[in-house]
CSV table of N, CA and C and ligand atoms in Angstrom, one decimal:
chain,number,residue,atom,x,y,z
A,1,UNK,N,5.7,9.9,24.4
A,1,UNK,CA,5.7,11.6,23.9
A,1,UNK,C,4.6,11.8,23.1
A,2,UNK,N,4.0,12.8,22.7
A,2,UNK,CA,3.0,13.2,21.6
A,2,UNK,C,3.5,12.7,20.4
A,3,UNK,N,2.7,12.3,19.2
A,3,UNK,CA,3.1,12.8,18.2
A,3,UNK,C,1.8,13.0,17.1
A,4,UNK,N,2.0,13.7,16.4
A,4,UNK,CA,1.1,13.6,15.6
A,4,UNK,C,1.3,13.7,14.3
A,5,UNK,N,0.2,13.3,13.1
A,5,UNK,CA,0.6,12.3,11.7
A,5,UNK,C,-1.3,13.0,11.7
A,6,UNK,N,-0.7,12.5,9.9
A,6,UNK,CA,-2.0,13.1,9.3
A,6,UNK,C,-2.2,11.9,8.5
A,7,UNK,N,-2.8,11.6,8.6
A,7,UNK,CA,-2.8,10.1,8.4
A,7,UNK,C,-4.6,9.7,7.6
A,8,UNK,N,-4.8,9.6,5.7
A,8,UNK,CA,-6.2,9.2,5.7
A,8,UNK,C,-7.0,10.7,5.7
A,9,UNK,N,-6.0,12.0,5.7
A,9,UNK,CA,-6.8,13.8,5.6
A,9,UNK,C,-6.9,14.0,6.8
A,10,UNK,N,-6.8,13.1,8.2
A,10,UNK,CA,-6.9,12.9,9.7
A,10,UNK,C,-6.2,13.1,10.6
A,11,UNK,N,-6.3,14.0,11.7
A,11,UNK,CA,-5.1,14.5,12.8
A,11,UNK,C,-5.3,13.4,13.4
A,12,UNK,N,-3.9,12.2,13.8
A,12,UNK,CA,-4.0,11.6,14.6
A,12,UNK,C,-3.4,12.5,15.9
A,13,UNK,N,-3.8,12.3,17.2
A,13,UNK,CA,-2.0,12.8,17.7
A,13,UNK,C,-2.3,11.0,18.9
A,14,UNK,N,-0.9,10.3,19.0
A,14,UNK,CA,-1.0,9.6,20.2
A,14,UNK,C,-0.5,9.7,20.4
A,15,UNK,N,1.0,8.7,21.7
A,15,UNK,CA,2.2,8.6,22.6
A,15,UNK,C,2.7,7.3,21.7
A,16,UNK,N,4.0,8.1,21.3
A,16,UNK,CA,4.8,6.3,21.4
A,16,UNK,C,6.0,7.9,20.3
A,17,UNK,N,7.2,6.6,21.0
A,17,UNK,CA,9.0,7.8,20.4
A,17,UNK,C,8.8,7.6,19.3
A,18,UNK,N,10.1,8.8,19.0
A,18,UNK,CA,9.7,9.0,17.0
A,18,UNK,C,10.5,8.0,16.7
A,19,UNK,N,11.3,7.1,16.7
A,19,UNK,CA,12.0,5.2,16.3
A,19,UNK,C,10.5,4.7,16.1
A,20,UNK,N,9.7,4.8,17.1
A,20,UNK,CA,8.9,3.3,16.8
A,20,UNK,C,8.5,3.3,15.0
A,21,UNK,N,8.6,2.6,14.5
A,21,UNK,CA,8.0,2.4,13.1
A,21,UNK,C,6.4,2.6,12.5
A,22,UNK,N,6.3,3.3,12.0
A,22,UNK,CA,5.2,3.4,11.7
A,22,UNK,C,4.0,2.7,11.7
A,23,UNK,N,5.1,2.0,10.8
A,23,UNK,CA,3.9,-0.3,10.4
A,23,UNK,C,2.9,0.0,12.2
A,24,UNK,N,3.8,0.1,13.5
A,24,UNK,CA,3.7,-0.5,14.5
A,24,UNK,C,2.3,0.5,14.9
A,25,UNK,N,2.3,1.9,14.6
A,25,UNK,CA,1.9,3.3,15.4
A,25,UNK,C,0.2,2.3,14.2
A,26,UNK,N,0.6,2.0,12.9
A,26,UNK,CA,-1.1,2.4,12.6
A,26,UNK,C,-1.7,1.0,13.0
A,27,UNK,N,-0.9,-1.0,13.5
A,27,UNK,CA,-2.0,-1.8,13.8
A,27,UNK,C,-2.0,-1.9,15.4
A,28,UNK,N,-1.8,-1.8,15.8
A,28,UNK,CA,-0.9,-1.5,17.6
A,28,UNK,C,-1.6,-0.4,17.6
A,29,UNK,N,-1.6,1.5,17.6
A,29,UNK,CA,-2.6,2.2,18.5
A,29,UNK,C,-3.7,2.4,17.7
A,30,UNK,N,-3.2,3.0,16.6
A,30,UNK,CA,-4.7,3.7,16.4
A,30,UNK,C,-5.3,2.7,15.4
A,31,UNK,N,-4.7,0.2,15.6
A,31,UNK,CA,-6.3,-0.1,15.5
A,31,UNK,C,-6.5,-0.7,13.1
A,32,UNK,N,-6.2,-0.3,13.1
A,32,UNK,CA,-5.9,0.5,11.4
A,32,UNK,C,-5.6,-0.6,10.7
A,33,UNK,N,-6.0,-1.6,11.0
A,33,UNK,CA,-5.1,-3.3,10.4
A,33,UNK,C,-5.3,-3.6,8.7
A,34,UNK,N,-5.6,-2.9,8.7
A,34,UNK,CA,-5.5,-3.4,6.9
A,34,UNK,C,-3.7,-3.1,6.5
A,35,UNK,N,-3.0,-2.6,6.9
A,35,UNK,CA,-1.8,-2.6,6.6
A,35,UNK,C,-0.7,-4.2,7.2
A,36,UNK,N,-1.4,-4.6,6.8
A,36,UNK,CA,0.2,-6.0,6.8
A,36,UNK,C,1.2,-6.1,7.7
A,37,UNK,N,2.0,-7.4,8.1
A,37,UNK,CA,3.1,-7.0,8.9
A,37,UNK,C,3.5,-7.7,8.9
A,38,UNK,N,4.8,-7.6,8.1
A,38,UNK,CA,4.9,-10.0,6.8
A,38,UNK,C,5.9,-9.6,7.5
A,39,UNK,N,8.1,-8.8,6.8
A,39,UNK,CA,8.8,-9.7,7.1
A,39,UNK,C,8.7,-8.4,7.9
A,40,UNK,N,9.1,-6.8,7.9
A,40,UNK,CA,9.7,-7.2,9.2
A,40,UNK,C,10.3,-6.5,9.3
A,41,UNK,N,11.5,-5.6,7.9
A,41,UNK,CA,12.7,-5.7,7.8
A,41,UNK,C,12.5,-5.0,5.7
A,42,UNK,N,11.4,-4.3,5.6
A,42,UNK,CA,11.3,-4.4,4.1
A,42,UNK,C,11.7,-5.5,2.5
A,43,UNK,N,11.5,-6.0,3.3
A,43,UNK,CA,12.0,-7.4,1.7
A,43,UNK,C,9.9,-8.0,1.9
A,44,UNK,N,8.7,-7.8,1.7
A,44,UNK,CA,7.9,-8.0,1.6
A,44,UNK,C,6.6,-7.0,0.9
A,45,UNK,N,6.5,-5.9,1.4
A,45,UNK,CA,6.1,-4.9,0.5
A,45,UNK,C,3.8,-5.0,0.9
A,46,UNK,N,4.6,-5.9,2.9
A,46,UNK,CA,3.1,-6.9,2.4
A,46,UNK,C,2.5,-5.1,3.3
A,47,UNK,N,3.3,-4.5,4.1
A,47,UNK,CA,3.5,-3.3,5.2
A,47,UNK,C,3.6,-2.3,4.2
A,48,UNK,N,3.3,-1.9,2.9
A,48,UNK,CA,3.2,-0.7,2.1
A,48,UNK,C,1.9,0.0,2.4
A,49,UNK,N,2.7,1.9,2.8
A,49,UNK,CA,1.6,2.9,2.7
A,49,UNK,C,2.0,3.9,1.4
A,50,UNK,N,1.1,4.6,1.3
A,50,UNK,CA,1.8,5.6,0.3
A,50,UNK,C,1.9,7.2,1.9
A,51,UNK,N,3.2,7.8,1.4
A,51,UNK,CA,3.7,9.2,1.9
A,51,UNK,C,3.7,9.7,0.4
A,52,UNK,N,3.2,10.9,0.5
A,52,UNK,CA,3.0,11.9,-0.2
A,52,UNK,C,2.9,11.2,-1.4
A,53,UNK,N,2.0,10.2,-1.8
A,53,UNK,CA,1.8,9.6,-2.6
A,53,UNK,C,2.7,8.8,-3.0
A,54,UNK,N,3.8,8.6,-2.8
A,54,UNK,CA,5.2,7.5,-2.8
A,54,UNK,C,4.4,6.5,-2.3
A,55,UNK,N,4.8,5.1,-2.5
A,55,UNK,CA,4.9,3.7,-2.1
A,55,UNK,C,6.2,3.2,-1.3
A,56,UNK,N,5.4,3.4,0.9
A,56,UNK,CA,7.1,3.2,1.1
A,56,UNK,C,6.7,1.1,2.6
A,57,UNK,N,8.1,1.6,2.9
A,57,UNK,CA,7.0,-0.6,3.3
A,57,UNK,C,7.7,1.0,5.2
A,58,UNK,N,6.3,0.9,6.0
A,58,UNK,CA,6.2,1.4,7.1
A,58,UNK,C,6.5,1.0,8.1
A,59,UNK,N,7.7,-0.5,7.8
A,59,UNK,CA,7.7,-1.2,8.5
A,59,UNK,C,9.0,-1.2,8.5
A,60,UNK,N,9.8,-0.3,8.6
A,60,UNK,CA,10.6,0.7,8.5
A,60,UNK,C,11.3,1.9,8.9
A,61,UNK,N,9.9,2.5,8.6
A,61,UNK,CA,9.7,4.8,8.7
A,61,UNK,C,9.5,3.9,10.0
A,62,UNK,N,10.4,5.3,10.7
A,62,UNK,CA,9.8,5.1,11.7
A,62,UNK,C,9.0,7.0,12.0
A,63,UNK,N,8.7,7.0,12.9
A,63,UNK,CA,7.5,8.3,12.9
A,63,UNK,C,7.7,8.8,12.5
A,64,UNK,N,9.1,9.6,13.4
A,64,UNK,CA,10.1,11.1,13.5
A,64,UNK,C,10.1,12.2,11.6
A,65,UNK,N,9.8,10.7,10.8
A,65,UNK,CA,9.7,11.0,9.5
A,65,UNK,C,9.1,11.5,8.3
A,66,UNK,N,8.1,10.8,9.0
A,66,UNK,CA,7.0,11.1,8.5
A,66,UNK,C,6.0,12.4,8.8
A,67,UNK,N,6.6,13.4,10.0
A,67,UNK,CA,5.8,14.4,10.3
A,67,UNK,C,5.4,15.5,9.2
A,68,UNK,N,4.2,15.9,10.0
A,68,UNK,CA,4.4,17.0,8.9
A,68,UNK,C,4.1,16.5,7.2
A,69,UNK,N,3.8,15.4,6.5
A,69,UNK,CA,3.8,14.2,5.2
A,69,UNK,C,2.2,14.2,5.8
A,70,UNK,N,1.5,13.3,4.0
A,70,UNK,CA,0.1,13.5,4.2
A,70,UNK,C,0.7,11.7,4.0
A,71,UNK,N,0.3,11.2,4.6
A,71,UNK,CA,0.4,9.5,5.0
A,71,UNK,C,-1.5,8.9,4.2
A,72,UNK,N,-1.3,7.8,3.3
A,72,UNK,CA,-2.2,6.9,3.0
A,72,UNK,C,-2.4,6.0,3.1
A,73,UNK,N,-3.7,4.9,3.9
A,73,UNK,CA,-3.6,3.0,4.1
A,73,UNK,C,-4.9,2.9,2.9
A,74,UNK,N,-4.5,1.8,3.2
A,74,UNK,CA,-5.0,1.0,2.2
A,74,UNK,C,-6.9,0.5,2.6
A,75,UNK,N,-7.3,1.8,4.0
A,75,UNK,CA,-8.2,2.3,4.6
A,75,UNK,C,-8.6,2.9,3.7
A,76,UNK,N,-8.1,3.9,2.8
A,76,UNK,CA,-8.7,4.5,1.7
A,76,UNK,C,-8.4,5.5,0.9
A,77,UNK,N,-7.2,4.7,0.0
A,77,UNK,CA,-7.0,4.7,-1.1
A,77,UNK,C,-7.3,4.1,-2.1
A,78,UNK,N,-8.7,4.0,-1.7
A,78,UNK,CA,-10.4,4.1,-2.4
A,78,UNK,C,-10.5,5.3,-2.8
A,79,UNK,N,-10.4,6.0,-2.1
A,79,UNK,CA,-10.9,7.5,-2.7
A,79,UNK,C,-10.0,8.6,-2.7
A,80,UNK,N,-8.5,7.9,-3.8
A,80,UNK,CA,-7.8,7.8,-4.5
A,80,UNK,C,-8.2,7.6,-5.8
A,81,UNK,N,-8.2,8.3,-7.2
A,81,UNK,CA,-8.3,8.5,-8.5
A,81,UNK,C,-7.4,6.9,-9.0
A,82,UNK,N,-6.3,7.5,-9.0
A,82,UNK,CA,-6.5,5.6,-8.8
A,82,UNK,C,-6.1,4.7,-7.8
A,83,UNK,N,-6.5,4.5,-6.8
A,83,UNK,CA,-6.4,3.3,-6.0
A,83,UNK,C,-8.5,3.1,-6.3
A,84,UNK,N,-8.8,4.4,-6.8
A,84,UNK,CA,-10.3,4.2,-6.8
A,84,UNK,C,-10.5,2.3,-8.1
A,85,UNK,N,-9.6,3.2,-9.4
A,85,UNK,CA,-9.7,1.6,-10.6
A,85,UNK,C,-8.7,1.1,-9.7
A,86,UNK,N,-7.2,0.4,-9.3
A,86,UNK,CA,-7.2,0.0,-8.9
A,86,UNK,C,-8.1,-1.2,-8.4
A,87,UNK,N,-8.1,-0.6,-6.9
A,87,UNK,CA,-9.6,-1.4,-6.7
A,87,UNK,C,-9.9,-1.6,-7.5
A,88,UNK,N,-11.2,-1.5,-8.2
A,88,UNK,CA,-12.2,-2.3,-8.7
A,88,UNK,C,-11.4,-3.2,-10.4
A,89,UNK,N,-10.3,-2.8,-10.6
A,89,UNK,CA,-9.9,-3.5,-11.0
A,89,UNK,C,-9.3,-4.8,-10.9
A,90,UNK,N,-9.3,-5.5,-9.6
A,90,UNK,CA,-8.2,-6.0,-8.6
A,90,UNK,C,-8.9,-7.3,-8.3
A,91,UNK,N,-11.0,-6.7,-8.5
A,91,UNK,CA,-11.5,-6.7,-7.7
A,91,UNK,C,-12.5,-7.9,-9.9
A,92,UNK,N,-12.2,-7.2,-10.4
A,92,UNK,CA,-12.5,-8.1,-11.7
A,92,UNK,C,-11.8,-8.6,-12.1
A,93,UNK,N,-10.7,-9.1,-12.0
A,93,UNK,CA,-10.1,-9.4,-13.0
A,93,UNK,C,-9.5,-10.7,-11.8
A,94,UNK,N,-10.2,-10.9,-10.9
A,94,UNK,CA,-9.7,-12.2,-9.1
A,94,UNK,C,-9.2,-12.0,-8.7
A,95,UNK,N,-7.4,-10.9,-8.8
A,95,UNK,CA,-6.9,-10.8,-8.7
A,95,UNK,C,-6.2,-11.9,-6.7
A,96,UNK,N,-7.6,-11.7,-6.0
A,96,UNK,CA,-6.9,-11.7,-4.1
A,96,UNK,C,-6.6,-13.2,-4.2
A,97,UNK,N,-6.5,-13.6,-3.6
A,97,UNK,CA,-6.2,-15.4,-3.4
A,97,UNK,C,-6.5,-15.7,-1.3
A,98,UNK,N,-5.1,-16.4,-0.9
A,98,UNK,CA,-5.8,-15.7,0.6
A,98,UNK,C,-5.7,-15.0,1.4
A,99,UNK,N,-5.6,-13.3,0.2
A,99,UNK,CA,-5.1,-12.4,0.7
A,99,UNK,C,-4.0,-11.2,1.2
A,100,UNK,N,-3.2,-11.9,2.0
A,100,UNK,CA,-2.4,-11.3,3.2
A,100,UNK,C,-1.0,-10.2,2.1
A,101,UNK,N,-1.1,-10.2,0.6
A,101,UNK,CA,-0.2,-9.9,0.7
A,101,UNK,C,-0.9,-8.9,0.0
A,102,UNK,N,-2.8,-8.6,-0.5
A,102,UNK,CA,-2.7,-7.7,-1.8
A,102,UNK,C,-2.9,-6.2,-1.1
A,103,UNK,N,-3.3,-6.4,0.4
A,103,UNK,CA,-3.5,-4.4,0.5
A,103,UNK,C,-1.9,-3.7,-0.2
A,104,UNK,N,-0.9,-4.7,0.7
A,104,UNK,CA,0.5,-4.1,-0.4
A,104,UNK,C,0.6,-3.8,-1.6
A,105,UNK,N,0.3,-5.1,-1.8
A,105,UNK,CA,-0.1,-4.6,-3.6
A,105,UNK,C,-1.0,-4.2,-4.3
A,106,UNK,N,-2.3,-3.8,-4.0
A,106,UNK,CA,-2.8,-2.3,-3.8
A,106,UNK,C,-1.9,-0.9,-4.0
A,107,UNK,N,-1.7,-1.2,-3.2
A,107,UNK,CA,-1.0,0.6,-2.8
A,107,UNK,C,0.2,0.4,-3.7
A,108,UNK,N,0.9,-0.8,-3.7
A,108,UNK,CA,2.3,0.1,-4.6
A,108,UNK,C,1.6,0.4,-6.3
A,109,UNK,N,0.5,-0.8,-6.6
A,109,UNK,CA,-0.1,-0.7,-7.9
A,109,UNK,C,-0.3,0.4,-8.5
A,110,UNK,N,-1.4,1.3,-6.7
A,110,UNK,CA,-2.6,3.0,-7.0
A,110,UNK,C,-1.3,4.0,-7.4
A,111,UNK,N,0.3,3.6,-6.9
A,111,UNK,CA,1.5,5.1,-6.7
A,111,UNK,C,1.8,5.2,-7.7
A,112,UNK,N,1.9,3.9,-8.4
A,112,UNK,CA,3.1,3.3,-10.2
A,112,UNK,C,1.7,4.0,-10.6
A,113,UNK,N,0.3,3.6,-10.8
A,113,UNK,CA,-0.4,4.2,-11.7
A,113,UNK,C,-1.0,6.1,-11.2
A,114,UNK,N,-0.7,6.5,-10.8
A,114,UNK,CA,-1.0,7.2,-10.0
A,114,UNK,C,0.7,8.7,-10.8
A,115,UNK,N,1.6,7.8,-10.6
A,115,UNK,CA,3.2,8.9,-11.7
A,115,UNK,C,3.0,8.4,-12.9
A,116,UNK,N,2.8,7.1,-13.3
A,116,UNK,CA,2.8,6.5,-15.2
A,116,UNK,C,0.8,5.7,-15.6
A,117,UNK,N,0.5,6.7,-15.7
A,117,UNK,CA,-0.6,6.4,-15.7
A,117,UNK,C,-1.0,4.9,-17.4
A,118,UNK,N,0.1,4.7,-17.9
A,118,UNK,CA,-0.2,4.0,-19.0
A,118,UNK,C,1.3,2.8,-18.2
A,119,UNK,N,1.4,2.2,-17.7
A,119,UNK,CA,2.8,1.6,-17.5
A,119,UNK,C,3.3,1.0,-18.2
A,120,UNK,N,3.9,0.6,-19.5
A,120,UNK,CA,4.4,-0.8,-19.9
A,120,UNK,C,5.3,-1.8,-18.9
A,121,UNK,N,5.0,-3.1,-19.4
A,121,UNK,CA,5.8,-4.4,-18.6
A,121,UNK,C,6.9,-3.8,-17.2
A,122,UNK,N,8.3,-3.2,-18.0
A,122,UNK,CA,9.3,-2.8,-17.7
A,122,UNK,C,8.6,-2.3,-16.4
A,123,UNK,N,7.0,-1.4,-16.4
A,123,UNK,CA,7.2,-0.1,-15.4
A,123,UNK,C,6.6,-0.6,-14.5
A,124,UNK,N,5.4,-1.8,-14.8
A,124,UNK,CA,5.3,-2.9,-13.9
A,124,UNK,C,5.8,-3.6,-12.7
A,125,UNK,N,6.9,-4.3,-13.5
A,125,UNK,CA,7.1,-5.1,-13.4
A,125,UNK,C,8.6,-4.1,-11.5
A,126,UNK,N,9.4,-3.2,-12.1
A,126,UNK,CA,10.3,-2.1,-11.7
A,126,UNK,C,9.4,-2.2,-10.4
A,127,UNK,N,8.2,-1.6,-10.5
A,127,UNK,CA,7.2,-0.7,-9.2
A,127,UNK,C,6.4,-2.5,-8.0
A,128,UNK,N,6.9,-2.8,-9.4
A,128,UNK,CA,5.6,-4.3,-8.2
A,128,UNK,C,6.8,-5.8,-7.9
A,129,UNK,N,7.8,-5.4,-7.9
A,129,UNK,CA,9.3,-5.8,-7.3
A,129,UNK,C,9.2,-7.0,-5.9
A,130,UNK,N,8.5,-5.0,-5.3
A,130,UNK,CA,9.1,-5.2,-3.9
A,130,UNK,C,8.2,-5.9,-3.3
A,131,UNK,N,6.4,-6.4,-4.1
A,131,UNK,CA,6.3,-6.8,-3.1
A,131,UNK,C,5.7,-8.5,-3.2
A,132,UNK,N,5.8,-8.9,-2.2
A,132,UNK,CA,6.6,-10.5,-2.2
A,132,UNK,C,4.3,-11.3,-2.5
A,133,UNK,N,4.5,-12.3,-2.8
A,133,UNK,CA,3.4,-12.6,-3.1
A,133,UNK,C,3.0,-14.5,-3.1
A,134,UNK,N,3.0,-15.1,-1.6
A,134,UNK,CA,3.5,-16.6,-1.7
A,134,UNK,C,2.0,-17.2,-1.9
A,135,UNK,N,2.0,-17.4,-2.5
A,135,UNK,CA,-0.3,-17.7,-3.3
A,135,UNK,C,0.2,-17.6,-4.3
A,136,UNK,N,1.8,-16.5,-5.9
A,136,UNK,CA,1.3,-16.3,-6.8
A,136,UNK,C,0.4,-16.0,-7.1
A,137,UNK,N,0.3,-14.6,-6.6
A,137,UNK,CA,-1.1,-13.8,-8.1
A,137,UNK,C,-0.1,-13.3,-9.2
A,138,UNK,N,0.8,-12.8,-9.5
A,138,UNK,CA,2.0,-11.7,-10.2
A,138,UNK,C,1.2,-11.5,-11.1
A,139,UNK,N,0.5,-12.7,-11.9
A,139,UNK,CA,-0.3,-12.3,-13.5
A,139,UNK,C,-1.4,-11.9,-13.7
A,140,UNK,N,-2.1,-12.4,-12.9
A,140,UNK,CA,-3.7,-11.4,-12.1
A,140,UNK,C,-3.7,-10.3,-12.1
A,141,UNK,N,-1.8,-9.9,-10.8
A,141,UNK,CA,-1.7,-8.4,-10.6
A,141,UNK,C,-1.5,-7.9,-11.7
A,142,UNK,N,-0.3,-7.5,-12.9
A,142,UNK,CA,0.2,-7.6,-14.0
A,142,UNK,C,-1.4,-7.4,-14.8
A,143,UNK,N,-2.3,-8.4,-15.0
A,143,UNK,CA,-3.5,-8.3,-15.5
A,143,UNK,C,-4.8,-7.1,-15.1
A,144,UNK,N,-4.7,-6.7,-13.8
A,144,UNK,CA,-5.7,-5.7,-13.5
A,144,UNK,C,-4.5,-4.9,-13.3
A,145,UNK,N,-3.4,-4.4,-13.3
A,145,UNK,CA,-2.3,-2.7,-13.7
A,145,UNK,C,-3.1,-3.0,-14.5
A,146,UNK,N,-2.9,-3.6,-15.5
A,146,UNK,CA,-3.5,-3.0,-17.6
A,146,UNK,C,-5.0,-2.4,-17.4
A,147,UNK,N,-6.3,-3.9,-16.9
A,147,UNK,CA,-7.1,-2.6,-17.1
A,147,UNK,C,-7.3,-1.8,-16.0
A,148,UNK,N,-6.8,-1.4,-15.1
A,148,UNK,CA,-7.0,-0.2,-14.5
A,148,UNK,C,-6.2,1.0,-15.3
A,149,UNK,N,-4.8,1.0,-16.3
A,149,UNK,CA,-4.6,1.1,-17.2
A,149,UNK,C,-5.6,2.2,-18.2
A,150,UNK,N,-6.0,1.7,-18.5
A,150,UNK,CA,-6.4,0.5,-20.5
A,150,UNK,C,-7.8,2.0,-19.3
A,151,UNK,N,-8.7,1.8,-18.1
A,151,UNK,CA,-10.1,1.9,-18.0
A,151,UNK,C,-10.8,1.4,-19.2
A,152,UNK,N,-11.0,0.4,-19.4
A,152,UNK,CA,-11.5,-0.4,-19.3
A,152,UNK,C,-12.9,-1.5,-18.4
A,153,UNK,N,-12.5,-0.9,-17.5
A,153,UNK,CA,-13.1,-2.1,-16.4
A,153,UNK,C,-15.1,-1.5,-16.8
A,154,UNK,N,-15.5,-2.6,-16.7
A,154,UNK,CA,-17.1,-2.5,-16.7
A,154,UNK,C,-17.4,-1.7,-15.3
B,1,FES,S1,5.9,-6.1,6.8
B,1,FES,FE1,7.5,-4.5,5.4
B,1,FES,S2,8.3,-5.2,4.1
B,1,FES,FE2,7.6,-6.7,4.9
B,2,FES,S1,-3.0,-13.3,-2.3
B,2,FES,FE1,-1.8,-15.3,-0.5
B,2,FES,S2,-0.3,-13.5,-0.1
B,2,FES,FE2,-1.0,-12.6,-1.7
């Protein structure tokens, strides 16, 4: 069945059943592999993308639910004001270890900063709670979010 979605500001048309999760479309149909598959049951955050600016888990989101909505992925988040700050801070704080969880982490952090420009620890904990990192980069993630919020990046 033909479906059209708006992804990173571009119109994408493809054949897929309406119940197919957005993550499958991104990775398997459109070849956008920056968004990762982790658990497939909304428990790890690896598949996080933005829908109308909000962080959502694309592994459990049927494409029928996102027609006519603005989808942003890790491939494009650096073009948004909060995404650009977050990506720069991530590099400065050297957050990344194996990297597998990190596109999801960056998407959650960018959505947080867009909604809450100066988050406190509780805001950060609440926004990032659903993003699991098996390498344990949580301390550096918090540091990078604060760096991005402060505007003190070099
Ligand atoms: S793959 Fe979607 S939350 Fe884990
Ligand atoms: S950096 Fe390895 S899982 Fe997070």
